[in-house]
CSV table of C-alpha atoms and ligand atoms in Angstrom, one decimal:
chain,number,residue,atom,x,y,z
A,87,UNK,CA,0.0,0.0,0.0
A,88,UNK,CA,1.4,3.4,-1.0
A,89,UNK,CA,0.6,6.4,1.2
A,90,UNK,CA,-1.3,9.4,-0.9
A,91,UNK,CA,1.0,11.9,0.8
A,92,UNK,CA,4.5,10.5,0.1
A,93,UNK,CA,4.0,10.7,-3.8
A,94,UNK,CA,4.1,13.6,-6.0
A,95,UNK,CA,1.8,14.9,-8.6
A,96,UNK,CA,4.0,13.3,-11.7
A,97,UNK,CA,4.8,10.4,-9.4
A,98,UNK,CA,1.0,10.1,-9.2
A,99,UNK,CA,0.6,10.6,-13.1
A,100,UNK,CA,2.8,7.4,-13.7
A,101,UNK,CA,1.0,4.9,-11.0
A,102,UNK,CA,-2.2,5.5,-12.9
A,103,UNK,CA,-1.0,5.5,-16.5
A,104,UNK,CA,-1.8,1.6,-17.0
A,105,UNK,CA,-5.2,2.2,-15.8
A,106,UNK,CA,-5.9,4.5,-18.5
A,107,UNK,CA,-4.6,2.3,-21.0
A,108,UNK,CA,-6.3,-0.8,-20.4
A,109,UNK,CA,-9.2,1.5,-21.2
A,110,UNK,CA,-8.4,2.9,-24.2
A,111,UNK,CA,-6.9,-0.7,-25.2
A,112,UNK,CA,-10.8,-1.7,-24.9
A,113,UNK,CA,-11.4,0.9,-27.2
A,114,UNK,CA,-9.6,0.2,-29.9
A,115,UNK,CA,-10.1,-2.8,-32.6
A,116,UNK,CA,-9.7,-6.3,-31.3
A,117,UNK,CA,-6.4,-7.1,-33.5
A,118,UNK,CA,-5.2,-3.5,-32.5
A,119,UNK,CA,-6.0,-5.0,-28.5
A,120,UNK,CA,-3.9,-8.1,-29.2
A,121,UNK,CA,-0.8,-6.9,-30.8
A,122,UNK,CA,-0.9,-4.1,-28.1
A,123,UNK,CA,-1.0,-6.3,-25.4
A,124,UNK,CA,2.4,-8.0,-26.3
A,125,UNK,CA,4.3,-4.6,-26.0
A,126,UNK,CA,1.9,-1.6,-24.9
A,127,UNK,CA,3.2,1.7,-25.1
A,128,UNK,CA,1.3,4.7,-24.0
A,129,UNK,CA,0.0,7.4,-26.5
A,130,UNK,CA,0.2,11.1,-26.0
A,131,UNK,CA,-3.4,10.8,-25.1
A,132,UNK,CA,-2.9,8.1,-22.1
A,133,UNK,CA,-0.2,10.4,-20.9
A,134,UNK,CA,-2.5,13.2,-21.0
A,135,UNK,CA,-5.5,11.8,-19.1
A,136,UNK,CA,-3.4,10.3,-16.7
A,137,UNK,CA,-1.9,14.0,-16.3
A,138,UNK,CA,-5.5,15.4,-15.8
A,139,UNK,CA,-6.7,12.5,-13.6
A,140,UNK,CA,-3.3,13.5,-10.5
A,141,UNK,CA,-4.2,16.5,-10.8
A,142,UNK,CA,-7.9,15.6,-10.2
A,143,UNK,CA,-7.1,13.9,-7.4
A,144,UNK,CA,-4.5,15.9,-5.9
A,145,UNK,CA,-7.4,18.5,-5.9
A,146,UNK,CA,-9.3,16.5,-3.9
A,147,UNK,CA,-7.2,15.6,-1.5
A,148,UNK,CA,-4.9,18.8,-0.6
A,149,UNK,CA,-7.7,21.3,-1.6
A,150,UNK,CA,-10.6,20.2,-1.0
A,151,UNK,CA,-9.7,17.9,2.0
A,152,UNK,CA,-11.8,14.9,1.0
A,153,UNK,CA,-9.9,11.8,1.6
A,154,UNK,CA,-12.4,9.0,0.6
A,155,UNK,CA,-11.8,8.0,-2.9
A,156,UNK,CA,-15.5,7.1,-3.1
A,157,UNK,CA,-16.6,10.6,-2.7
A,158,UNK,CA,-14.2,11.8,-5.7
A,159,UNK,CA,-17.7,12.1,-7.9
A,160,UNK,CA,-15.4,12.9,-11.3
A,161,UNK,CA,-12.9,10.4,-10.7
A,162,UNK,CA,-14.2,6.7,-13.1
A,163,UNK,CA,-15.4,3.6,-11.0
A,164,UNK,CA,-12.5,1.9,-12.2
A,165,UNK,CA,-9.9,4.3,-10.9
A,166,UNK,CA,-11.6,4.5,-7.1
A,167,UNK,CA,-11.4,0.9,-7.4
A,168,UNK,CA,-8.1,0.9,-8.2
A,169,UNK,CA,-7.1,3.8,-5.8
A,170,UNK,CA,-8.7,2.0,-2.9
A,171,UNK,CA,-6.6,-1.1,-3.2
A,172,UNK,CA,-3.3,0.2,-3.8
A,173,UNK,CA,-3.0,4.5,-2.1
A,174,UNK,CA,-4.2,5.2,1.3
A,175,UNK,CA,-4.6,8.6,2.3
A,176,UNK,CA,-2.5,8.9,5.4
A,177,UNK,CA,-3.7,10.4,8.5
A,178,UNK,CA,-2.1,11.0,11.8
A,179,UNK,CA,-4.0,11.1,15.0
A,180,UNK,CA,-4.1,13.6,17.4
A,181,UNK,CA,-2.7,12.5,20.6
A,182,UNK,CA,-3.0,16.1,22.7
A,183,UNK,CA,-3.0,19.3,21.7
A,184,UNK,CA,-2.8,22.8,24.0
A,185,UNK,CA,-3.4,26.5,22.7
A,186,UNK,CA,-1.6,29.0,24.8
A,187,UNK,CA,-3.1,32.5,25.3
A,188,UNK,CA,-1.4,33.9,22.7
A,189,UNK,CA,-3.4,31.7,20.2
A,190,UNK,CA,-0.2,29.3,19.8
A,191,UNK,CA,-1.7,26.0,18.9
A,192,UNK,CA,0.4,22.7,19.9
A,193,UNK,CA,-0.3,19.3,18.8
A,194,UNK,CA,0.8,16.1,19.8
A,195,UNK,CA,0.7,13.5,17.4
A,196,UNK,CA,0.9,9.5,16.9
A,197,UNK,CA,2.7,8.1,14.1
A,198,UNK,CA,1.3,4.5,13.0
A,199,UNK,CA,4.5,3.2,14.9
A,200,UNK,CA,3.4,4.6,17.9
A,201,UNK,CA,6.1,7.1,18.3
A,202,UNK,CA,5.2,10.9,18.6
A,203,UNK,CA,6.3,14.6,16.9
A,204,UNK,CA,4.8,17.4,17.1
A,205,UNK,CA,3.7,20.5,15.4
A,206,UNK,CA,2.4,23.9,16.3
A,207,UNK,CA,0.8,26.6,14.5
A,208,UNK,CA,2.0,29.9,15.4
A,209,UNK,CA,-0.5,33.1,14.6
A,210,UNK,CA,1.1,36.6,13.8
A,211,UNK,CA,-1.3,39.2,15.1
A,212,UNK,CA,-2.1,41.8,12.3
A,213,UNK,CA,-1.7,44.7,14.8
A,214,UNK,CA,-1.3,45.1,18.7
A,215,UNK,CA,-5.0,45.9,19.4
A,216,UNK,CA,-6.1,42.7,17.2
A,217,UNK,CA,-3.7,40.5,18.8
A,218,UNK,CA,-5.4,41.9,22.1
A,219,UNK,CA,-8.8,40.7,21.1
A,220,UNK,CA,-7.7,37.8,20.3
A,221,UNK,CA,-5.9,37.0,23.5
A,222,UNK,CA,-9.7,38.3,25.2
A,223,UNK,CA,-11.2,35.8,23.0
A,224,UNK,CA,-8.8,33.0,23.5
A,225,UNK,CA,-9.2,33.8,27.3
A,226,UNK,CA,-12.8,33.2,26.5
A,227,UNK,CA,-12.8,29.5,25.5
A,228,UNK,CA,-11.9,29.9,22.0
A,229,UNK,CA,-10.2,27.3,20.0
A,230,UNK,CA,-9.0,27.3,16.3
A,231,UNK,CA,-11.8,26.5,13.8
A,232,UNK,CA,-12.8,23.0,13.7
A,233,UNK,CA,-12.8,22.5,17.6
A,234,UNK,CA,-15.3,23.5,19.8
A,235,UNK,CA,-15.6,27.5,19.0
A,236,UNK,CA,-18.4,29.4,18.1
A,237,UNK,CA,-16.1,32.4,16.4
A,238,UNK,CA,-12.5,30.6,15.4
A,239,UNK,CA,-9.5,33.1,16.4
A,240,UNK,CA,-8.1,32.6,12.6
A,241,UNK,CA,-10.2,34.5,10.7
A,242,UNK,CA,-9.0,38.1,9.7
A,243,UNK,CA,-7.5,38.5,13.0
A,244,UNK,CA,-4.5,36.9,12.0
A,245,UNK,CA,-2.1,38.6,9.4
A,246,UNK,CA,-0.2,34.8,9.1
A,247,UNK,CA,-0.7,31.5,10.8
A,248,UNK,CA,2.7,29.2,10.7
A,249,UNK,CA,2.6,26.0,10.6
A,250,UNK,CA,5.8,25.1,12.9
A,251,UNK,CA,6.5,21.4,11.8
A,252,UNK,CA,8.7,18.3,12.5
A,253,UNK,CA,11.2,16.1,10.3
A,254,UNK,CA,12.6,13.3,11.9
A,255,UNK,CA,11.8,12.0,15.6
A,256,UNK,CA,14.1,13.6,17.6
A,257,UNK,CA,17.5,14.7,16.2
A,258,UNK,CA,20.9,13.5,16.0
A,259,UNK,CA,22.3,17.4,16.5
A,260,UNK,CA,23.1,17.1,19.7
A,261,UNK,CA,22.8,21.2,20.0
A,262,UNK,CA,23.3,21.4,24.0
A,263,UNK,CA,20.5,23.7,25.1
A,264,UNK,CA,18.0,21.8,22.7
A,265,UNK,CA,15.3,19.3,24.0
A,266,UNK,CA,15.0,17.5,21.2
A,267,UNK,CA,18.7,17.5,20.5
A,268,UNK,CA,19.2,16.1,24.2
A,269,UNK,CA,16.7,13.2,23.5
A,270,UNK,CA,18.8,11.9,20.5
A,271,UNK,CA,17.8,10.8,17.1
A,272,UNK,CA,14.6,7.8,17.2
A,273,UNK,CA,14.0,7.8,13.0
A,274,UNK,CA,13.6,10.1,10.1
A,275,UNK,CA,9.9,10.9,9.4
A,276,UNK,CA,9.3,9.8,5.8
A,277,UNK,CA,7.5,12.0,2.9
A,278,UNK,CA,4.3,11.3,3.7
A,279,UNK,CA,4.5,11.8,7.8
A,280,UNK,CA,6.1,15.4,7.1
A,281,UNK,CA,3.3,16.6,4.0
A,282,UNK,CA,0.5,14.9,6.5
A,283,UNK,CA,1.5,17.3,9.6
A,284,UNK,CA,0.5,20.5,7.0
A,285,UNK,CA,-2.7,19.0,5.9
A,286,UNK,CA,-3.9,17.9,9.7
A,287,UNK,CA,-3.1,21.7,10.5
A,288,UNK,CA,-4.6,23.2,7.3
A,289,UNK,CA,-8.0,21.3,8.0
A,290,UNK,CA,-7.8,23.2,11.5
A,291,UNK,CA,-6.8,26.8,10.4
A,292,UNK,CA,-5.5,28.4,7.4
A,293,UNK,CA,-2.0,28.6,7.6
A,294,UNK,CA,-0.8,30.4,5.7
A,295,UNK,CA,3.7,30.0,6.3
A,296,UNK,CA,5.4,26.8,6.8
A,297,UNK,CA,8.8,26.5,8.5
A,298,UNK,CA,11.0,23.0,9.6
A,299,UNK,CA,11.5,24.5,12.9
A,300,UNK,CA,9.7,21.6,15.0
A,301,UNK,CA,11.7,18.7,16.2
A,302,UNK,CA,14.5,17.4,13.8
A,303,UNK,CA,17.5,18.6,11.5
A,304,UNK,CA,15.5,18.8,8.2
A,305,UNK,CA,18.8,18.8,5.9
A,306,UNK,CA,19.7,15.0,7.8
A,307,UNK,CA,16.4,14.0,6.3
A,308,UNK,CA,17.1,15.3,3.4
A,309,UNK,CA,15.6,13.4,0.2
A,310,UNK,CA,12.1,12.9,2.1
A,311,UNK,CA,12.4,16.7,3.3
A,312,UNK,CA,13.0,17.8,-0.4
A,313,UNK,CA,10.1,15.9,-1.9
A,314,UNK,CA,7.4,17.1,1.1
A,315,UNK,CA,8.5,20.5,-0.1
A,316,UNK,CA,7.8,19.7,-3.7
A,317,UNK,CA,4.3,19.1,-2.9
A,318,UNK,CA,3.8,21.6,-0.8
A,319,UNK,CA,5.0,23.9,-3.4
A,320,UNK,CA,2.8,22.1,-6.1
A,321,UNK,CA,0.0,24.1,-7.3
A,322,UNK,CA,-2.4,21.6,-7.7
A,323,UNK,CA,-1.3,20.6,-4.3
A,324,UNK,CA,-0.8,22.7,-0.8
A,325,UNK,CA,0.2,25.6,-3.4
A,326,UNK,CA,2.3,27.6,-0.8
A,327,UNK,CA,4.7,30.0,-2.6
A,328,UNK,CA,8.6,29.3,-2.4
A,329,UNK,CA,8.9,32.2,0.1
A,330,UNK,CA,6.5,31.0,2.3
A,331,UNK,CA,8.1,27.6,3.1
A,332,UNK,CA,11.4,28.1,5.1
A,333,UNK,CA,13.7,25.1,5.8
A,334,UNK,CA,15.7,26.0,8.9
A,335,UNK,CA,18.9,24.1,9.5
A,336,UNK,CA,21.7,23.7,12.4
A,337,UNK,CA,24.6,23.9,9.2
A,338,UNK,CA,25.1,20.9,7.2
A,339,UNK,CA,26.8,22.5,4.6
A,340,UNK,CA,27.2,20.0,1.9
A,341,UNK,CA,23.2,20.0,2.3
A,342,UNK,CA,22.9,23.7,2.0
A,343,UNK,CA,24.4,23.6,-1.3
A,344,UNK,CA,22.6,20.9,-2.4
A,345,UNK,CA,19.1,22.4,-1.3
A,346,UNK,CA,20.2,25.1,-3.3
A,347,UNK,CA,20.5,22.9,-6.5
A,348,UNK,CA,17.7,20.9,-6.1
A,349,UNK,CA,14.5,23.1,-4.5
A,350,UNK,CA,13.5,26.9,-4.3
A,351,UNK,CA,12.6,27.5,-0.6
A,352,UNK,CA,13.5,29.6,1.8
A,353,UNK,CA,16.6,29.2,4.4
A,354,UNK,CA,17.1,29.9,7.7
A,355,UNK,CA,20.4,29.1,10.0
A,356,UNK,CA,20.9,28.3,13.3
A,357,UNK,CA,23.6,30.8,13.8
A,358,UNK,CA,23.6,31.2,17.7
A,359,UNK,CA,26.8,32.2,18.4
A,360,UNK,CA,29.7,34.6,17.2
A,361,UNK,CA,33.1,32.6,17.4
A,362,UNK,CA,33.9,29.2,16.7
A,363,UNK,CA,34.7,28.3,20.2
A,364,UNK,CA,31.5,29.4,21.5
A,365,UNK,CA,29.2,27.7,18.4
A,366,UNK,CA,31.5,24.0,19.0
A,367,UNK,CA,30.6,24.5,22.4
A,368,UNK,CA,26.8,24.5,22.2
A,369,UNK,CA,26.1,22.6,18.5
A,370,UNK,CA,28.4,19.8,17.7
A,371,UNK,CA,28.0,20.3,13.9
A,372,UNK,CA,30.4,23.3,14.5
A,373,UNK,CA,33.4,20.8,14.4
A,374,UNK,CA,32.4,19.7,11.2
A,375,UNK,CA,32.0,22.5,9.2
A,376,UNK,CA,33.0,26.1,10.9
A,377,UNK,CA,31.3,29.2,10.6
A,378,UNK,CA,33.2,30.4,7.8
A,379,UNK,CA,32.3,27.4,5.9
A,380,UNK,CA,28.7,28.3,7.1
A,381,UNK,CA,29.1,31.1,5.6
A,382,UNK,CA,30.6,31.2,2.3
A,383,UNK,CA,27.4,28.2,1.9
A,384,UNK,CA,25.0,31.3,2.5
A,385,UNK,CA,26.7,33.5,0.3
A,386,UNK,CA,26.9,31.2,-2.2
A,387,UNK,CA,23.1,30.2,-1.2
A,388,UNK,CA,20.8,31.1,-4.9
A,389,UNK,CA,18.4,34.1,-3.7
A,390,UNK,CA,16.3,35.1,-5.8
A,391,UNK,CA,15.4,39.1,-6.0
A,392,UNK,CA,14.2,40.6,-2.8
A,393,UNK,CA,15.1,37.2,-0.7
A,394,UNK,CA,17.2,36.8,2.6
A,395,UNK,CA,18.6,34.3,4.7
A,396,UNK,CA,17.3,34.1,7.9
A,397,UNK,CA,19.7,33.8,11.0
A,398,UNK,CA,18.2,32.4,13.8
A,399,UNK,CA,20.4,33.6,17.1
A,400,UNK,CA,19.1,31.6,20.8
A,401,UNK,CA,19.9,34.1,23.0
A,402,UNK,CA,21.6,32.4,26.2
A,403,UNK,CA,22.0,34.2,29.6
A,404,UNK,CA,25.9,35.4,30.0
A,405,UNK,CA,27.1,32.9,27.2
A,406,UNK,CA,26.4,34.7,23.9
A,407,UNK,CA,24.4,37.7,24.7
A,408,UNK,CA,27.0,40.2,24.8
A,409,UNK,CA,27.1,43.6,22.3
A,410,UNK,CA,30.6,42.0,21.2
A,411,UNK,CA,29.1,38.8,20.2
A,412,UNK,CA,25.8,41.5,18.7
A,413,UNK,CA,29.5,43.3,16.8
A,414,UNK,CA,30.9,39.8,15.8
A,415,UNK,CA,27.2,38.9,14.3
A,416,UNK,CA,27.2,42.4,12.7
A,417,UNK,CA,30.2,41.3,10.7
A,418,UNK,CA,29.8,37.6,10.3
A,419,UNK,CA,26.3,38.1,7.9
A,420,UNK,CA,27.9,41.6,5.8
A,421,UNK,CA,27.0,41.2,2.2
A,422,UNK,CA,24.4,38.2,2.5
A,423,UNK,CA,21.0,40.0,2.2
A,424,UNK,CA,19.7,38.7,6.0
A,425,UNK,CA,17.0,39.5,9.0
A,426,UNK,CA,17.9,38.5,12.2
A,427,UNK,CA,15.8,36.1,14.5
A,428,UNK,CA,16.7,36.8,18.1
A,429,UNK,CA,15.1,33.6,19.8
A,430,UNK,CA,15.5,34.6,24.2
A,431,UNK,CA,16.2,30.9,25.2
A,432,UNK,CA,13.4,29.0,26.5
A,433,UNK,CA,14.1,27.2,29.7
A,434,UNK,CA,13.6,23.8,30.6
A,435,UNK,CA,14.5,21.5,33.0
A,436,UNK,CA,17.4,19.8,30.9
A,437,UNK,CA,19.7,22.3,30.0
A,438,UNK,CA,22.0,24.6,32.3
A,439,UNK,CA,21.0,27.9,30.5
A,440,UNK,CA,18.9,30.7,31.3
A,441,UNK,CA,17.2,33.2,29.4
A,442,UNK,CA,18.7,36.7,29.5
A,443,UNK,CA,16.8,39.8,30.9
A,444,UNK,CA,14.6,41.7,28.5
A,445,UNK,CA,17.1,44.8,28.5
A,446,UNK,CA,20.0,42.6,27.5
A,447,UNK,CA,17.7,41.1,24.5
A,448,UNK,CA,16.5,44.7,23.6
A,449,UNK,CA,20.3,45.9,23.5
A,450,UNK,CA,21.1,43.3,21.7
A,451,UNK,CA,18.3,44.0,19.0
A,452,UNK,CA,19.2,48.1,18.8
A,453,UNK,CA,23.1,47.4,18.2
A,454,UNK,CA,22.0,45.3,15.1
A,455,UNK,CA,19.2,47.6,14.2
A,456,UNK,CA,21.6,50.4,14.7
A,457,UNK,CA,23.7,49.1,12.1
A,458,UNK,CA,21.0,48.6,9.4
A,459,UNK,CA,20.0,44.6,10.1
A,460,UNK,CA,16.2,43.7,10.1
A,461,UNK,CA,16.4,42.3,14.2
A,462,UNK,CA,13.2,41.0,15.1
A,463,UNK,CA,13.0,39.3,18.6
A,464,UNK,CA,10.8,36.1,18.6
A,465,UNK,CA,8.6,36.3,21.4
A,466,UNK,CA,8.5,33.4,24.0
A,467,UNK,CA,5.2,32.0,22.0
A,468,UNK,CA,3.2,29.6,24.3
A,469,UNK,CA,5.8,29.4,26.8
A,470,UNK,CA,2.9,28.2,28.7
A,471,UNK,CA,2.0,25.3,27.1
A,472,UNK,CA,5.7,24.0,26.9
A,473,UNK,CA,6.1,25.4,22.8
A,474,UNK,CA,9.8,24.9,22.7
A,475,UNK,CA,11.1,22.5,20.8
A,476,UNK,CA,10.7,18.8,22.4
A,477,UNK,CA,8.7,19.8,25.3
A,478,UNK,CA,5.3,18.9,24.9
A,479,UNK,CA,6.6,15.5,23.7
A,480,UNK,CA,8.8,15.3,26.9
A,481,UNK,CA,6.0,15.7,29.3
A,482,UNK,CA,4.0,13.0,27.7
A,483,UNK,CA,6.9,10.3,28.9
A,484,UNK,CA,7.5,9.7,24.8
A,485,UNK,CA,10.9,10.7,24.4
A,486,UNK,CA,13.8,8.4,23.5
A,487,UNK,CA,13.4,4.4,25.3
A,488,UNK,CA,10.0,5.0,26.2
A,489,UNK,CA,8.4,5.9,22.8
A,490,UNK,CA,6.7,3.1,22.2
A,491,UNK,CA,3.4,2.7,22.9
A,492,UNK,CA,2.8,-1.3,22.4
A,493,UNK,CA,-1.1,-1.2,23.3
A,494,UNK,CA,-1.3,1.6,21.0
A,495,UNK,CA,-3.4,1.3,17.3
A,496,UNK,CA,-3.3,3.3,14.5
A,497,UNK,CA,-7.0,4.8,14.7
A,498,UNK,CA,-9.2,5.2,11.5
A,499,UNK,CA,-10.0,9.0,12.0
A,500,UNK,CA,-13.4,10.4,10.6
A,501,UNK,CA,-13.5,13.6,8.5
B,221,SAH,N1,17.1,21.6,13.6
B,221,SAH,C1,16.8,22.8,12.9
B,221,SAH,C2,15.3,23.2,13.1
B,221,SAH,C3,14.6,22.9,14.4
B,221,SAH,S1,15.2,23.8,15.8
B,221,SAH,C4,17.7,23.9,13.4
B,221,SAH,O1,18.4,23.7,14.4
B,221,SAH,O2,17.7,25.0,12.8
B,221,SAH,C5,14.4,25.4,15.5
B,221,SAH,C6,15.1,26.6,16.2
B,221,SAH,O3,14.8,26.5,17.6
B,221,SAH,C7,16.6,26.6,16.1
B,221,SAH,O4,17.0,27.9,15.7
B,221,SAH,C8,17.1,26.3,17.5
B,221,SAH,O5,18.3,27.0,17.7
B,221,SAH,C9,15.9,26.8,18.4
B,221,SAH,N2,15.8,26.3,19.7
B,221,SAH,C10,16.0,25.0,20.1
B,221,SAH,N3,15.8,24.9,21.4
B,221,SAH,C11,15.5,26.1,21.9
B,221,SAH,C12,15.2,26.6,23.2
B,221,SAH,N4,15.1,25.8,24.3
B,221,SAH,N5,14.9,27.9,23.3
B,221,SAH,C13,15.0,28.7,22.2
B,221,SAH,N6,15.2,28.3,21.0
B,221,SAH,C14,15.5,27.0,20.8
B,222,SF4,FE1,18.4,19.4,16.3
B,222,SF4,FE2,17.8,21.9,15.7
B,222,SF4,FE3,17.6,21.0,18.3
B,222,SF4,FE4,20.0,21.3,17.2
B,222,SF4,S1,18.5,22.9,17.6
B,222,SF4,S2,19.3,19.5,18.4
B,222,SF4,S3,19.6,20.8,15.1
B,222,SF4,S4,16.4,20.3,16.5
């Protein structure tokens, strides 16, 4: 059985071709059938309908959210039947879920495996006094659209809902003030588990922004990574626009260049420190390729017109927060068109580091500002509901040794 989300529109194209056929082989002559039937090869018309029929169906599925082939009314008898033997529309099931005030969404969910990831979906308030109705609202009972809510927070309220999603359960980092990186690498997620994360959101809210910033390195995962992109890039399928999907790595650099050849997405780093010594200290992956190598990758990153790199900076309390490291930042990112992400650390109980005061984060911003850098500061989103990286999952029990959940069965969820 093949899983609807893990193949592409073309991919699709070619698994129903010799469906097609066989019908326009009953069409044609009898001695026309038999001589065909010795070496068939398909006309430009076959190719065509088979085209026309992915495309019909990847309607369907990523548009229209229907997932029952039998409720595809233009689709022919004989390709539901043939779709409901051999491609499953993949679901995953919702294991928890938790909204913090701020309208940050966090979901738990089971993989067929029983293992867990998560995703959350992150709003951007169109304007202070919007994101302050929303909060009332939230405070109020509200939930995103689709749970119990009379008046859904996502409507015009929101300027841009991002859908924060995994790659790979856990990660094999090892980044030292990182949760996930802490619990070690369980599996990559495959294709279909990745694209499936979007869609479960997307039937909840409509995101609008996709970023790899859940649990996993996304460039270690890298084929099934690339292809999840393609089709959320496909028109006929999530249609997202290239700028709107950002793939945020720790630095494997042979990857970054490779991404760069192979897919049109946005990038983000995981800068978060100034020196060398300081970056090997905290993220492993320092030792294998330096920051100058991180850099000349990002300079030699293909941005289109009016595109940046985005440098994500954790902010950690007397280790990194200095205006010398701001300087060193200042200098390290000249000449690759950038915006700054200043991410204050979120604590949790298994790292050593603390979050640095508000005034030290707001220096930090104004030096970089000062100097002509886009420095926005990501605020602690749903810091009550545990929304950093690896936490929700870590208070479930389901981290690393004691993810498996042997009583556990895949569910057959209901539209
Ligand atoms: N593995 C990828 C993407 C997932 S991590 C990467 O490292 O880029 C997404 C971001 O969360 C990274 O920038 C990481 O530095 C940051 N992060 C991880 N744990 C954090 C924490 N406890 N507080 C703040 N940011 C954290
Ligand atoms: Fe992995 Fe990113 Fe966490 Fe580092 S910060 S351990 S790369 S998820």
């Amino acid at each position: 059985m093949i899983y609807f989300q893990s193949v592409t529109q073309s991919e699709l194209a070619k698994l129903i071709l010799p469906l097609g056929s066989r019908q326009s082989r009953r069409d044609r002559s009898n001695l026309d059938a038999l001589s065909s039937s010795v070496e068939w090869q398909p006309t430009e018309r076959d190719i065509k309908t088979a085209r026309y029929r992915a495309k019909q169906i990847f309607h369907w599925v990523y548009q229209r959210h229907v997932f029952e082939w039998d409720q595809m009314s233009d689709l022919s008898k004989d390709l539901r039947a043939w779709l409901k033997e051999n491609i499953t529309v993949y679901r995953l099931s919702e294991r928890d879920s938790r909204q913090a005030l701020d309208g940050t969404h966090k979901f738990l969910w089971n993989l067929h495996d029983g293992k867990t990831i998560e995703s959350v979906i992150i709003p951007a308030a169109l304007q202070e006094k919007d994101a302050d109705e929303a909060a009332a609202l939230l405070e109020g009972g509200a939930r995103f659209a689709g749970k119990a809510s009379d008046e859904p927070v996502t409507s015009e309220k929101w300027a841009r809902l991002t859908a924060c999603i995994s790659s790979q359960v856990g990660c094999a980092m090892a980044c030292k003030f990182c949760l996930t990186g802490i619990q070690g690498l369980d599996r990559h997620l495959e294709t279909h588990e990745i694209v499936t994360q979007v869609l479960e959101l997307r039937r909840q809210a409509p995101i609008t922004n996709i970023v790899f910033m859940g649990m996993g390195e996304p460039l270690h995962n890298f084929e099934n990574v690339v292809k999840a992109c393609e089709i959320m890039l496909d028109t006929d399928g999530m249609n997202f626009s290239k700028r709107k999907v950002t793939i945020s790595t720790s630095g494997l650099v042979p990857a970054i260049e490779e991404l760069g050849r192979r897919i049109d997405v946005s990038l983000a780093i995981s800068l978060n420190s100034s020196t060398d010594e300081q970056r090997s200290a905290i993220m492993p992956v320092n030792r294998k390729w330096n920051i100058e190598a991180l850099m000349k990758a990002c300079r030699e990153f293909p941005l289109s017109s009016h595109r940046r790199i985005t440098f994500e900076y954790v902010l950690l309390k007397g280790f990194n927060d200095s205006l010398e490291d701001a300087a060193r930042v200042n200098r390290l990112v000249k000449g690759i068109p950038s915006k700054i992400n200043l991410i204050p650390f979120n604590e949790h109980s298994g790292s050593v580091y603390k979050r640095p005061s508000d005034e030290t984060v707001r220096a930090f911003q104004k030096y970089l500002m000062d100097r002509g850098l886009t420095t926005t500061v990501r605020i602690s989103r749903g810091r009550d509901i545990l929304a950093a990286c690896g936490q929700l999952r870590s208070i479930f029990g389901t981290a690393r040794g004691s993810d498996r959940h042997k009583d556990w069965q895949p569910e057959v969820v209901n539209q």
